[in-house]
Short mmCIF file of C-alpha atoms and ligand atoms in Angstrom, two decimals:
data_model
loop_
_atom_site.label_atom_id
_atom_site.label_comp_id
_atom_site.label_asym_id
_atom_site.label_seq_id
_atom_site.Cartn_x
_atom_site.Cartn_y
_atom_site.Cartn_z
CA MET A 1 26.84 -14.31 1.37
CA SER A 2 23.90 -15.46 -0.75
CA ASP A 3 22.18 -12.98 -3.07
CA VAL A 4 19.06 -13.11 -0.93
CA PHE A 5 21.09 -12.37 2.17
CA HIS A 6 22.97 -9.60 0.38
CA GLN A 7 19.65 -8.05 -0.66
CA ALA A 8 18.24 -8.29 2.87
CA LEU A 9 21.39 -6.67 4.25
CA ALA A 10 21.22 -3.85 1.70
CA GLN A 11 17.61 -3.16 2.66
CA THR A 12 18.22 -3.19 6.38
CA LEU A 13 21.65 -1.58 6.50
CA PRO A 14 20.53 2.09 6.63
CA MET A 15 18.40 1.39 9.69
CA LEU A 16 21.16 -0.61 11.35
CA GLU A 17 23.61 2.19 10.74
CA GLU A 18 21.21 4.67 12.32
CA ILE A 19 20.91 2.42 15.37
CA ARG A 20 24.68 2.06 15.50
CA ASP A 21 25.17 5.82 15.28
CA GLY A 22 22.60 6.48 17.97
CA ILE A 23 20.21 8.27 15.57
CA LYS A 24 17.52 5.65 16.09
CA PRO A 25 16.75 3.64 19.21
CA PRO A 26 17.38 -0.09 18.89
CA PRO A 27 14.30 -2.15 18.08
CA ARG A 28 12.48 -3.78 20.96
CA ALA A 29 12.19 -7.09 19.21
CA SER A 30 14.74 -8.51 16.82
CA GLY A 31 14.56 -11.87 15.15
CA LYS A 32 17.28 -14.23 14.13
CA ALA A 33 17.59 -12.53 10.76
CA LEU A 34 18.34 -9.19 12.39
CA ARG A 35 20.94 -10.74 14.74
CA LYS A 36 22.63 -12.26 11.71
CA LEU A 37 22.63 -8.93 9.89
CA LEU A 38 24.02 -7.09 12.91
CA LYS A 39 26.85 -9.62 13.02
CA GLU A 40 27.45 -8.95 9.34
CA VAL A 41 27.52 -5.15 9.85
CA SER A 42 29.96 -5.68 12.65
CA SER A 43 32.22 -7.81 10.49
CA HIS A 44 32.23 -5.02 7.89
CA GLY A 45 33.88 -2.58 10.24
CA ALA A 46 30.98 -1.17 12.21
CA SER A 47 30.71 -1.62 15.93
CA ALA A 48 27.83 -3.90 16.83
CA PRO A 49 24.74 -2.02 17.99
CA GLN A 50 23.26 -2.94 21.31
CA LEU A 51 19.99 -4.80 20.99
CA VAL A 52 17.12 -4.45 23.35
CA GLU A 53 15.96 -7.95 24.13
CA GLY A 54 12.36 -8.61 23.30
CA SER A 55 11.06 -11.63 21.49
CA ALA A 56 14.58 -12.11 20.25
CA ASP A 57 14.03 -15.70 19.28
CA ALA A 58 10.92 -14.96 17.28
CA GLU A 59 11.31 -15.24 13.54
CA SER A 60 10.10 -11.66 13.11
CA SER A 61 12.19 -9.46 10.91
CA ALA A 62 13.49 -6.02 11.89
CA VAL A 63 11.04 -3.54 13.33
CA TRP A 64 10.99 -0.59 10.94
CA THR A 65 10.46 3.00 11.85
CA TRP A 66 8.57 5.11 9.32
CA ASP A 67 11.64 7.24 8.64
CA ALA A 68 13.88 4.25 8.00
CA LEU A 69 11.28 2.53 5.83
CA GLU A 70 10.64 5.67 3.79
CA GLN A 71 14.35 6.21 3.27
CA VAL A 72 14.92 2.64 2.11
CA ILE A 73 11.87 2.46 -0.15
CA LYS A 74 12.67 5.79 -1.80
CA GLY A 75 16.13 4.48 -2.62
CA CYS A 76 14.94 1.01 -3.67
CA GLU A 77 16.54 -0.39 -6.82
CA LYS A 78 15.13 -3.91 -6.82
CA CYS A 79 13.59 -3.42 -10.28
CA PRO A 80 16.35 -1.93 -12.49
CA HIS A 81 14.01 -1.36 -15.46
CA LEU A 82 11.66 0.72 -13.28
CA VAL A 83 14.53 2.58 -11.64
CA ARG A 84 15.58 3.69 -15.12
CA SER A 85 12.12 4.89 -16.14
CA ARG A 86 10.68 6.32 -12.92
CA THR A 87 10.77 9.99 -11.96
CA GLN A 88 10.58 9.01 -8.31
CA VAL A 89 9.33 6.30 -5.96
CA VAL A 90 5.74 6.93 -4.86
CA PHE A 91 5.89 5.97 -1.21
CA GLY A 92 2.32 6.55 -0.05
CA VAL A 93 0.53 9.36 1.71
CA GLY A 94 -1.82 10.12 4.55
CA ASN A 95 -2.42 9.23 8.16
CA ARG A 96 0.23 6.76 9.32
CA GLU A 97 -2.08 5.63 12.11
CA ALA A 98 -5.19 5.35 9.95
CA ASP A 99 -7.96 2.85 10.65
CA LEU A 100 -8.43 2.54 6.91
CA MET A 101 -6.00 2.07 4.04
CA PHE A 102 -6.73 2.28 0.32
CA VAL A 103 -4.40 0.28 -1.90
CA GLY A 104 -4.11 0.70 -5.65
CA GLU A 105 -2.00 -1.12 -8.21
CA ALA A 106 0.75 1.34 -9.24
CA PRO A 107 1.48 5.01 -9.87
CA GLY A 108 0.43 6.47 -13.21
CA ALA A 109 2.09 9.32 -15.07
CA ASP A 110 0.64 12.05 -12.80
CA GLU A 111 1.61 10.19 -9.64
CA ASP A 112 5.10 9.47 -10.94
CA GLU A 113 5.55 13.16 -11.68
CA GLN A 114 4.19 14.46 -8.38
CA GLY A 115 5.25 11.65 -6.04
CA GLU A 116 1.80 11.05 -4.56
CA PRO A 117 -0.66 8.20 -5.23
CA PHE A 118 -4.12 8.82 -6.67
CA ILE A 119 -3.90 12.43 -7.76
CA GLY A 120 -5.05 12.16 -11.39
CA ARG A 121 -8.70 11.96 -12.46
CA ALA A 122 -9.18 8.58 -10.80
CA GLY A 123 -7.60 9.97 -7.66
CA GLN A 124 -10.00 12.89 -7.62
CA LEU A 125 -12.89 10.44 -7.78
CA LEU A 126 -11.33 8.42 -4.96
CA THR A 127 -11.20 11.61 -2.88
CA LYS A 128 -14.95 12.08 -3.52
CA ILE A 129 -15.63 8.51 -2.38
CA ILE A 130 -13.56 9.11 0.76
CA GLU A 131 -15.47 12.32 1.47
CA ALA A 132 -18.82 10.57 0.91
CA MET A 133 -17.70 8.20 3.67
CA GLU A 134 -17.25 11.35 5.80
CA PHE A 135 -13.51 11.02 5.97
CA SER A 136 -10.99 13.46 4.59
CA ARG A 137 -8.15 12.22 2.43
CA GLU A 138 -5.77 13.03 5.29
CA ASP A 139 -7.61 10.54 7.56
CA ILE A 140 -6.68 7.60 5.32
CA PHE A 141 -3.35 6.06 4.32
CA ILE A 142 -3.16 5.61 0.55
CA ALA A 143 -0.52 3.49 -1.16
CA ASN A 144 0.06 1.22 -4.14
CA VAL A 145 1.25 -2.37 -4.38
CA LEU A 146 3.93 -1.23 -6.84
CA LYS A 147 5.76 1.91 -5.76
CA CYS A 148 7.30 2.80 -9.14
CA ARG A 149 5.42 3.61 -12.33
CA PRO A 150 5.40 0.66 -14.76
CA ASP A 151 7.65 1.57 -17.67
CA MET A 152 6.20 2.10 -21.13
CA PRO A 153 7.67 1.10 -24.49
CA GLU A 154 9.78 3.81 -26.12
CA GLY A 155 7.57 6.53 -27.61
CA GLU A 156 4.33 5.29 -25.96
CA SER A 157 2.41 7.32 -23.43
CA GLY A 158 -0.29 6.20 -21.01
CA ASN A 159 -0.02 3.61 -18.29
CA ARG A 160 0.32 -0.16 -18.27
CA LYS A 161 -0.73 -2.70 -15.68
CA PRO A 162 2.03 -3.86 -13.37
CA ARG A 163 3.18 -7.43 -13.96
CA PRO A 164 2.62 -10.04 -11.23
CA ALA A 165 6.40 -10.46 -10.82
CA GLU A 166 6.85 -6.70 -10.36
CA MET A 167 4.12 -6.60 -7.73
CA ALA A 168 5.58 -9.62 -5.95
CA THR A 169 8.95 -7.88 -5.81
CA CYS A 170 7.48 -4.74 -4.29
CA LEU A 171 4.86 -6.30 -2.00
CA PRO A 172 7.23 -6.62 1.01
CA TRP A 173 7.35 -2.81 1.17
CA LEU A 174 3.56 -2.55 1.33
CA ARG A 175 3.52 -5.31 3.93
CA GLU A 176 5.86 -3.26 6.13
CA GLN A 177 3.66 -0.18 5.66
CA ILE A 178 0.59 -2.18 6.68
CA LYS A 179 2.45 -3.47 9.75
CA LEU A 180 3.24 0.10 10.76
CA VAL A 181 -0.20 1.57 10.07
CA GLN A 182 -2.07 -1.37 11.64
CA PRO A 183 -5.33 -0.49 9.87
CA LYS A 184 -8.63 -2.03 10.90
CA ALA A 185 -9.49 -2.51 7.22
CA ILE A 186 -7.97 -2.21 3.76
CA VAL A 187 -9.77 -1.40 0.51
CA ALA A 188 -8.05 -2.87 -2.54
CA LEU A 189 -8.94 -0.83 -5.60
CA GLY A 190 -9.36 -2.98 -8.69
CA ALA A 191 -8.58 -6.51 -9.76
CA THR A 192 -4.88 -5.84 -10.28
CA ALA A 193 -4.45 -4.50 -6.75
CA ALA A 194 -6.35 -7.55 -5.47
CA GLU A 195 -3.98 -9.80 -7.40
CA GLY A 196 -0.89 -8.01 -6.12
CA LEU A 197 -2.06 -7.83 -2.53
CA LEU A 198 -3.93 -11.12 -2.15
CA GLY A 199 -2.84 -13.25 -5.08
CA GLU A 200 -6.50 -13.27 -6.18
CA THR A 201 -7.17 -13.78 -9.87
CA ARG A 202 -10.91 -14.30 -9.65
CA PRO A 203 -13.09 -11.80 -11.54
CA MET A 204 -14.21 -8.70 -9.70
CA ARG A 205 -17.82 -9.89 -9.44
CA GLU A 206 -16.58 -12.76 -7.27
CA LEU A 207 -14.23 -10.62 -5.17
CA ARG A 208 -16.18 -7.51 -4.27
CA GLY A 209 -18.88 -7.24 -1.64
CA ARG A 210 -17.29 -9.69 0.79
CA TRP A 211 -14.44 -9.66 3.26
CA LEU A 212 -11.13 -11.21 2.33
CA ALA A 213 -7.94 -10.84 4.39
CA PHE A 214 -4.30 -9.84 4.18
CA GLY A 215 -2.85 -11.63 7.18
CA GLU A 216 -5.22 -10.60 9.92
CA VAL A 217 -6.38 -7.38 8.27
CA PRO A 218 -9.81 -7.51 6.60
CA VAL A 219 -9.70 -6.52 2.93
CA MET A 220 -12.58 -5.28 0.81
CA VAL A 221 -11.93 -5.44 -2.91
CA THR A 222 -13.88 -2.97 -5.03
CA TYR A 223 -13.72 -1.44 -8.48
CA HIS A 224 -10.88 0.95 -9.28
CA PRO A 225 -12.12 4.56 -9.61
CA ALA A 226 -10.78 4.55 -13.18
CA TYR A 227 -13.39 1.88 -13.96
CA LEU A 228 -16.12 4.22 -12.71
CA LEU A 229 -14.77 6.96 -14.96
CA ARG A 230 -15.07 4.62 -17.93
CA ASN A 231 -18.44 3.20 -16.89
CA GLN A 232 -20.71 5.91 -15.52
CA ALA A 233 -23.70 3.62 -14.91
CA ILE A 234 -25.34 4.31 -11.56
CA THR A 235 -25.51 0.56 -10.91
CA GLU A 236 -21.69 0.36 -10.95
CA LYS A 237 -21.37 3.39 -8.66
CA ARG A 238 -23.84 1.75 -6.29
CA LYS A 239 -21.73 -1.44 -6.18
CA VAL A 240 -18.69 0.53 -5.07
CA TRP A 241 -20.78 2.45 -2.59
CA GLU A 242 -22.24 -0.77 -1.13
CA ASP A 243 -18.67 -1.98 -0.61
CA MET A 244 -17.87 1.28 1.21
CA LEU A 245 -20.96 0.86 3.41
CA LEU A 246 -19.60 -2.55 4.43
CA VAL A 247 -16.28 -0.84 5.26
CA LEU A 248 -18.03 1.77 7.41
CA LYS A 249 -19.87 -1.03 9.24
CA LYS A 250 -16.60 -2.90 9.77
CA LEU A 251 -15.15 0.27 11.34
CA ASN A 252 -18.23 0.61 13.56
CA LEU A 253 -18.98 4.02 12.13
CA PRO A 254 -22.50 5.45 11.93
CA ILE A 255 -24.19 5.47 8.54
CA SER A 256 -26.79 8.15 7.86
CA ALA A 257 -30.02 7.49 5.99
CA LYS A 258 -28.68 9.77 3.28
CA GLN A 259 -25.53 7.68 2.96
CA GLU A 260 -27.59 4.48 2.78
CA ARG A 261 -29.47 5.90 -0.22
CA TYR A 262 -26.52 7.09 -2.33
CA PHE A 263 -26.82 5.92 -5.95
CA THR A 264 -30.14 4.18 -5.40
CA GLN A 265 -31.84 6.83 -7.55
CA PRO A 266 -30.65 9.35 -10.11
CA THR A 267 -29.15 12.44 -8.51
CA LYS A 268 -30.73 15.77 -9.44
S1 SF4 B 301 8.77 -1.10 -7.83
FE1 SF4 B 301 9.10 -1.44 -5.66
S2 SF4 B 301 10.61 -3.08 -5.55
FE2 SF4 B 301 10.68 -2.23 -7.64
S3 SF4 B 301 12.28 -0.65 -7.59
FE3 SF4 B 301 10.31 0.37 -7.18
S4 SF4 B 301 10.16 0.40 -4.93
FE4 SF4 B 301 11.72 -1.12 -5.46
#
């Protein structure tokens, strides 16, 4: 088998074994890749699971369940250097049927330690933004492009930006999460998240305030909350808020006069 095929098999095997053992129902639709993998499982001693015919000839990959996806991502070892340095994989958190997803670049030290994205100071500001939109954090699904904390040189603390190659390696996991959530909109937080998610390298001033897309899902790029912690200018807060107003409009949610005015004048 090729390395690529070996890797695909390793990623899909836990789910296939659950189907084989009757723990999970077989997927409704299975593409050619899945048929090939099932054959491979069978040839390695397992009895072939029964497939439910759907769009069997479609080139779609396996249909993940949340449990299977979480299990596989949490055991992912595609980046050996990050496997060595991470405390744990930060899978993502929130409503798995959310209309809105927030996507950041990677876990920091706090997130790596606690296993949840956006829980440090920037995360607390993100929660305030979410609440200003009249959501609760539990209404949203929050994840990162990179699911493991970027490693730091020996003896150095702090966080580093994920490398494009690291994000490209991990992006298939986020893609599967987006396929399961089926959000009506995604907010990409910061230029690095925009690069990892969309391949966009344009400066933030050219990315924010307009709709881009990940497949068929509309994506609004805005500043990372950490940027707002560094730059407290009301004009910058207003830019982020204007992006969130566009998100609320996209979701067909009402916007109060008070919400329209946020950050247009100094707060008392
Ligand atoms: S960063 Fe993503 S692809 Fe790399 S080991 Fe972690 S979960 Fe796997």
